[in-house]
Amino acid sequence: MIQTERALQRVLEWGRALTGFADEHAEEAVRGGQYILQRIHPSLRDTSARTGRDPQDETLIVAFYRELALLFWL
């Protein structure tokens, strides 16, 4: 899984384009996203076997964190 600080930096950089986006939005998204991904990890392996997507793909993980940050920002 992507390192927390690196993921946070990528979400913060992305969020700067959004008016009113705060560091807290990114922090909560990464923290909550890591928790969710850890909890569903076994089912992600099953899904990845069917879809061919790597559950450890940093691009997909950061995209998930960005989606969560967007929800917090809204």
mmCIF file of N, CA and C in Angstrom:
data_model
loop_
_atom_site.group_PDB
_atom_site.id
_atom_site.type_symbol
_atom_site.label_atom_id
_atom_site.label_comp_id
_atom_site.label_asym_id
_atom_site.label_seq_id
_atom_site.Cartn_x
_atom_site.Cartn_y
_atom_site.Cartn_z
ATOM 1 N N MET A 1 0.851 -1.181 0.000
ATOM 2 C CA MET A 1 0.000 0.000 0.000
ATOM 3 C C MET A 1 0.893 1.239 0.000
ATOM 4 N N ILE A 2 0.426 2.300 -0.592
ATOM 5 C CA ILE A 2 1.163 3.554 -0.683
ATOM 6 C C ILE A 2 1.421 4.115 0.719
ATOM 7 N N GLN A 3 2.562 4.734 0.902
ATOM 8 C CA GLN A 3 2.906 5.349 2.179
ATOM 9 C C GLN A 3 1.942 6.500 2.475
ATOM 10 N N THR A 4 1.595 6.643 3.745
ATOM 11 C CA THR A 4 0.618 7.644 4.168
ATOM 12 C C THR A 4 1.019 9.053 3.754
ATOM 13 N N GLU A 5 2.256 9.437 4.025
ATOM 14 C CA GLU A 5 2.690 10.804 3.713
ATOM 15 C C GLU A 5 2.648 11.088 2.214
ATOM 16 N N ARG A 6 3.055 10.118 1.430
ATOM 17 C CA ARG A 6 3.041 10.309 -0.021
ATOM 18 C C ARG A 6 1.612 10.430 -0.534
ATOM 19 N N ALA A 7 0.727 9.591 -0.027
ATOM 20 C CA ALA A 7 -0.680 9.660 -0.426
ATOM 21 C C ALA A 7 -1.280 10.998 -0.018
ATOM 22 N N LEU A 8 -0.974 11.434 1.194
ATOM 23 C CA LEU A 8 -1.499 12.708 1.681
ATOM 24 C C LEU A 8 -1.022 13.857 0.801
ATOM 25 N N GLN A 9 0.255 13.855 0.432
ATOM 26 C CA GLN A 9 0.785 14.904 -0.434
ATOM 27 C C GLN A 9 0.065 14.940 -1.776
ATOM 28 N N ARG A 10 -0.177 13.773 -2.341
ATOM 29 C CA ARG A 10 -0.842 13.717 -3.648
ATOM 30 C C ARG A 10 -2.280 14.221 -3.562
ATOM 31 N N VAL A 11 -2.978 13.898 -2.480
ATOM 32 C CA VAL A 11 -4.359 14.368 -2.314
ATOM 33 C C VAL A 11 -4.371 15.872 -2.044
ATOM 34 N N LEU A 12 -3.428 16.355 -1.237
ATOM 35 C CA LEU A 12 -3.347 17.795 -0.968
ATOM 36 C C LEU A 12 -3.073 18.585 -2.243
ATOM 37 N N GLU A 13 -2.139 18.119 -3.052
ATOM 38 C CA GLU A 13 -1.826 18.804 -4.308
ATOM 39 C C GLU A 13 -3.045 18.856 -5.216
ATOM 40 N N TRP A 14 -3.764 17.761 -5.289
ATOM 41 C CA TRP A 14 -4.972 17.699 -6.112
ATOM 42 C C TRP A 14 -6.039 18.652 -5.570
ATOM 43 N N GLY A 15 -6.202 18.682 -4.254
ATOM 44 C CA GLY A 15 -7.264 19.467 -3.639
ATOM 45 C C GLY A 15 -7.063 20.966 -3.691
ATOM 46 N N ARG A 16 -5.840 21.407 -3.906
ATOM 47 C CA ARG A 16 -5.569 22.853 -3.944
ATOM 48 C C ARG A 16 -6.354 23.557 -5.043
ATOM 49 N N ALA A 17 -6.769 22.830 -6.051
ATOM 50 C CA ALA A 17 -7.540 23.428 -7.147
ATOM 51 C C ALA A 17 -8.995 23.680 -6.753
ATOM 52 N N LEU A 18 -9.423 23.140 -5.617
ATOM 53 C CA LEU A 18 -10.811 23.283 -5.179
ATOM 54 C C LEU A 18 -10.929 24.424 -4.177
ATOM 55 N N THR A 19 -11.806 25.357 -4.437
ATOM 56 C CA THR A 19 -12.019 26.473 -3.529
ATOM 57 C C THR A 19 -12.522 25.964 -2.185
ATOM 58 N N GLY A 20 -11.851 26.352 -1.123
ATOM 59 C CA GLY A 20 -12.280 25.963 0.217
ATOM 60 C C GLY A 20 -11.782 24.601 0.673
ATOM 61 N N PHE A 21 -10.972 23.944 -0.140
ATOM 62 C CA PHE A 21 -10.434 22.637 0.243
ATOM 63 C C PHE A 21 -9.414 22.843 1.353
ATOM 64 N N ALA A 22 -9.578 22.098 2.442
ATOM 65 C CA ALA A 22 -8.691 22.236 3.601
ATOM 66 C C ALA A 22 -7.836 20.989 3.777
ATOM 67 N N ASP A 23 -6.714 21.168 4.449
ATOM 68 C CA ASP A 23 -5.832 20.033 4.735
ATOM 69 C C ASP A 23 -6.588 18.920 5.448
ATOM 70 N N GLU A 24 -7.533 19.305 6.292
ATOM 71 C CA GLU A 24 -8.301 18.314 7.050
ATOM 72 C C GLU A 24 -9.097 17.384 6.134
ATOM 73 N N HIS A 25 -9.554 17.909 5.017
ATOM 74 C CA HIS A 25 -10.289 17.066 4.071
ATOM 75 C C HIS A 25 -9.389 15.943 3.565
ATOM 76 N N ALA A 26 -8.173 16.290 3.213
ATOM 77 C CA ALA A 26 -7.220 15.290 2.713
ATOM 78 C C ALA A 26 -6.817 14.323 3.820
ATOM 79 N N GLU A 27 -6.555 14.854 5.008
ATOM 80 C CA GLU A 27 -6.126 14.007 6.123
ATOM 81 C C GLU A 27 -7.189 12.977 6.480
ATOM 82 N N GLU A 28 -8.423 13.410 6.575
ATOM 83 C CA GLU A 28 -9.515 12.484 6.902
ATOM 84 C C GLU A 28 -9.731 11.464 5.791
ATOM 85 N N ALA A 29 -9.590 11.904 4.552
ATOM 86 C CA ALA A 29 -9.781 10.988 3.424
ATOM 87 C C ALA A 29 -8.724 9.888 3.421
ATOM 88 N N VAL A 30 -7.477 10.258 3.651
ATOM 89 C CA VAL A 30 -6.405 9.260 3.647
ATOM 90 C C VAL A 30 -6.545 8.342 4.852
ATOM 91 N N ARG A 31 -6.787 8.908 6.017
ATOM 92 C CA ARG A 31 -6.933 8.087 7.225
ATOM 93 C C ARG A 31 -8.128 7.138 7.094
ATOM 94 N N GLY A 32 -9.267 7.668 6.698
ATOM 95 C CA GLY A 32 -10.463 6.842 6.540
ATOM 96 C C GLY A 32 -10.331 5.853 5.397
ATOM 97 N N GLY A 33 -9.717 6.294 4.308
ATOM 98 C CA GLY A 33 -9.526 5.415 3.165
ATOM 99 C C GLY A 33 -8.621 4.240 3.482
ATOM 100 N N GLN A 34 -7.570 4.492 4.256
ATOM 101 C CA GLN A 34 -6.686 3.393 4.653
ATOM 102 C C GLN A 34 -7.439 2.388 5.515
ATOM 103 N N TYR A 35 -8.248 2.894 6.417
ATOM 104 C CA TYR A 35 -9.038 2.005 7.280
ATOM 105 C C TYR A 35 -9.973 1.132 6.433
ATOM 106 N N ILE A 36 -10.670 1.758 5.507
ATOM 107 C CA ILE A 36 -11.604 1.014 4.648
ATOM 108 C C ILE A 36 -10.860 -0.038 3.832
ATOM 109 N N LEU A 37 -9.760 0.351 3.212
ATOM 110 C CA LEU A 37 -9.014 -0.594 2.375
ATOM 111 C C LEU A 37 -8.455 -1.760 3.187
ATOM 112 N N GLN A 38 -8.026 -1.498 4.412
ATOM 113 C CA GLN A 38 -7.537 -2.588 5.265
ATOM 114 C C GLN A 38 -8.659 -3.553 5.603
ATOM 115 N N ARG A 39 -9.840 -3.032 5.853
ATOM 116 C CA ARG A 39 -10.974 -3.877 6.230
ATOM 117 C C ARG A 39 -11.483 -4.728 5.070
ATOM 118 N N ILE A 40 -11.415 -4.205 3.857
ATOM 119 C CA ILE A 40 -11.956 -4.952 2.715
ATOM 120 C C ILE A 40 -10.869 -5.664 1.915
ATOM 121 N N HIS A 41 -9.643 -5.664 2.404
ATOM 122 C CA HIS A 41 -8.522 -6.248 1.661
ATOM 123 C C HIS A 41 -8.781 -7.674 1.172
ATOM 124 N N PRO A 42 -9.318 -8.580 2.007
ATOM 125 C CA PRO A 42 -9.568 -9.941 1.501
ATOM 126 C C PRO A 42 -10.506 -9.969 0.289
ATOM 127 N N SER A 43 -11.545 -9.172 0.313
ATOM 128 C CA SER A 43 -12.466 -9.177 -0.827
ATOM 129 C C SER A 43 -11.851 -8.477 -2.040
ATOM 130 N N LEU A 44 -10.914 -7.555 -1.810
ATOM 131 C CA LEU A 44 -10.226 -6.920 -2.934
ATOM 132 C C LEU A 44 -9.395 -7.930 -3.713
ATOM 133 N N ARG A 45 -8.795 -8.870 -3.009
ATOM 134 C CA ARG A 45 -8.014 -9.907 -3.691
ATOM 135 C C ARG A 45 -8.915 -10.741 -4.585
ATOM 136 N N ASP A 46 -10.100 -11.091 -4.087
ATOM 137 C CA ASP A 46 -11.049 -11.867 -4.895
ATOM 138 C C ASP A 46 -11.492 -11.080 -6.125
ATOM 139 N N THR A 47 -11.799 -9.815 -5.915
ATOM 140 C CA THR A 47 -12.236 -8.963 -7.016
ATOM 141 C C THR A 47 -11.120 -8.784 -8.037
ATOM 142 N N SER A 48 -9.900 -8.593 -7.559
ATOM 143 C CA SER A 48 -8.786 -8.387 -8.489
ATOM 144 C C SER A 48 -8.535 -9.622 -9.346
ATOM 145 N N ALA A 49 -8.823 -10.793 -8.808
ATOM 146 C CA ALA A 49 -8.670 -12.019 -9.598
ATOM 147 C C ALA A 49 -9.643 -12.021 -10.774
ATOM 148 N N ARG A 50 -10.831 -11.453 -10.571
ATOM 149 C CA ARG A 50 -11.833 -11.400 -11.639
ATOM 150 C C ARG A 50 -11.598 -10.243 -12.609
ATOM 151 N N THR A 51 -11.166 -9.094 -12.083
ATOM 152 C CA THR A 51 -11.049 -7.894 -12.914
ATOM 153 C C THR A 51 -9.668 -7.683 -13.508
ATOM 154 N N GLY A 52 -8.664 -8.294 -12.897
ATOM 155 C CA GLY A 52 -7.297 -8.092 -13.357
ATOM 156 C C GLY A 52 -6.661 -6.825 -12.832
ATOM 157 N N ARG A 53 -7.354 -6.105 -11.963
ATOM 158 C CA ARG A 53 -6.795 -4.880 -11.383
ATOM 159 C C ARG A 53 -6.025 -5.215 -10.115
ATOM 160 N N ASP A 54 -4.902 -4.565 -9.946
ATOM 161 C CA ASP A 54 -4.043 -4.788 -8.793
ATOM 162 C C ASP A 54 -4.546 -3.949 -7.617
ATOM 163 N N PRO A 55 -4.938 -4.573 -6.490
ATOM 164 C CA PRO A 55 -5.425 -3.799 -5.350
ATOM 165 C C PRO A 55 -4.331 -2.965 -4.687
ATOM 166 N N GLN A 56 -3.085 -3.182 -5.072
ATOM 167 C CA GLN A 56 -1.970 -2.394 -4.540
ATOM 168 C C GLN A 56 -1.551 -1.261 -5.480
ATOM 169 N N ASP A 57 -2.287 -1.065 -6.563
ATOM 170 C CA ASP A 57 -1.967 -0.027 -7.546
ATOM 171 C C ASP A 57 -2.125 1.352 -6.901
ATOM 172 N N GLU A 58 -1.015 2.096 -6.810
ATOM 173 C CA GLU A 58 -1.037 3.400 -6.147
ATOM 174 C C GLU A 58 -1.983 4.379 -6.818
ATOM 175 N N THR A 59 -2.083 4.317 -8.123
ATOM 176 C CA THR A 59 -2.966 5.235 -8.842
ATOM 177 C C THR A 59 -4.417 5.020 -8.425
ATOM 178 N N LEU A 60 -4.828 3.771 -8.318
ATOM 179 C CA LEU A 60 -6.204 3.470 -7.904
ATOM 180 C C LEU A 60 -6.441 3.849 -6.446
ATOM 181 N N ILE A 61 -5.455 3.611 -5.605
ATOM 182 C CA ILE A 61 -5.592 3.941 -4.182
ATOM 183 C C ILE A 61 -5.737 5.447 -4.006
ATOM 184 N N VAL A 62 -4.877 6.221 -4.665
ATOM 185 C CA VAL A 62 -4.952 7.682 -4.550
ATOM 186 C C VAL A 62 -6.263 8.195 -5.136
ATOM 187 N N ALA A 63 -6.736 7.604 -6.207
ATOM 188 C CA ALA A 63 -8.028 8.009 -6.775
ATOM 189 C C ALA A 63 -9.148 7.783 -5.765
ATOM 190 N N PHE A 64 -9.087 6.678 -5.035
ATOM 191 C CA PHE A 64 -10.075 6.397 -3.993
ATOM 192 C C PHE A 64 -10.004 7.458 -2.897
ATOM 193 N N TYR A 65 -8.788 7.802 -2.465
ATOM 194 C CA TYR A 65 -8.618 8.833 -1.438
ATOM 195 C C TYR A 65 -9.143 10.182 -1.929
ATOM 196 N N ARG A 66 -8.915 10.495 -3.192
ATOM 197 C CA ARG A 66 -9.401 11.763 -3.749
ATOM 198 C C ARG A 66 -10.924 11.804 -3.760
ATOM 199 N N GLU A 67 -11.548 10.694 -4.087
ATOM 200 C CA GLU A 67 -13.016 10.638 -4.069
ATOM 201 C C GLU A 67 -13.545 10.879 -2.658
ATOM 202 N N LEU A 68 -12.893 10.282 -1.674
ATOM 203 C CA LEU A 68 -13.305 10.507 -0.287
ATOM 204 C C LEU A 68 -13.098 11.965 0.104
ATOM 205 N N ALA A 69 -11.963 12.536 -0.287
ATOM 206 C CA ALA A 69 -11.686 13.937 0.028
ATOM 207 C C ALA A 69 -12.737 14.846 -0.600
ATOM 208 N N LEU A 70 -13.159 14.505 -1.791
ATOM 209 C CA LEU A 70 -14.192 15.286 -2.459
ATOM 210 C C LEU A 70 -15.494 15.253 -1.657
ATOM 211 N N LEU A 71 -15.826 14.102 -1.112
ATOM 212 C CA LEU A 71 -17.027 14.000 -0.270
ATOM 213 C C LEU A 71 -16.899 14.863 0.982
ATOM 214 N N PHE A 72 -15.723 14.852 1.610
ATOM 215 C CA PHE A 72 -15.518 15.691 2.800
ATOM 216 C C PHE A 72 -15.577 17.170 2.435
ATOM 217 N N TRP A 73 -15.052 17.522 1.270
ATOM 218 C CA TRP A 73 -15.045 18.903 0.825
ATOM 219 C C TRP A 73 -16.458 19.410 0.551
ATOM 220 N N LEU A 74 -17.308 18.527 -0.011
ATOM 221 C CA LEU A 74 -18.680 18.931 -0.323
ATOM 222 C C LEU A 74 -19.421 19.256 0.941
#
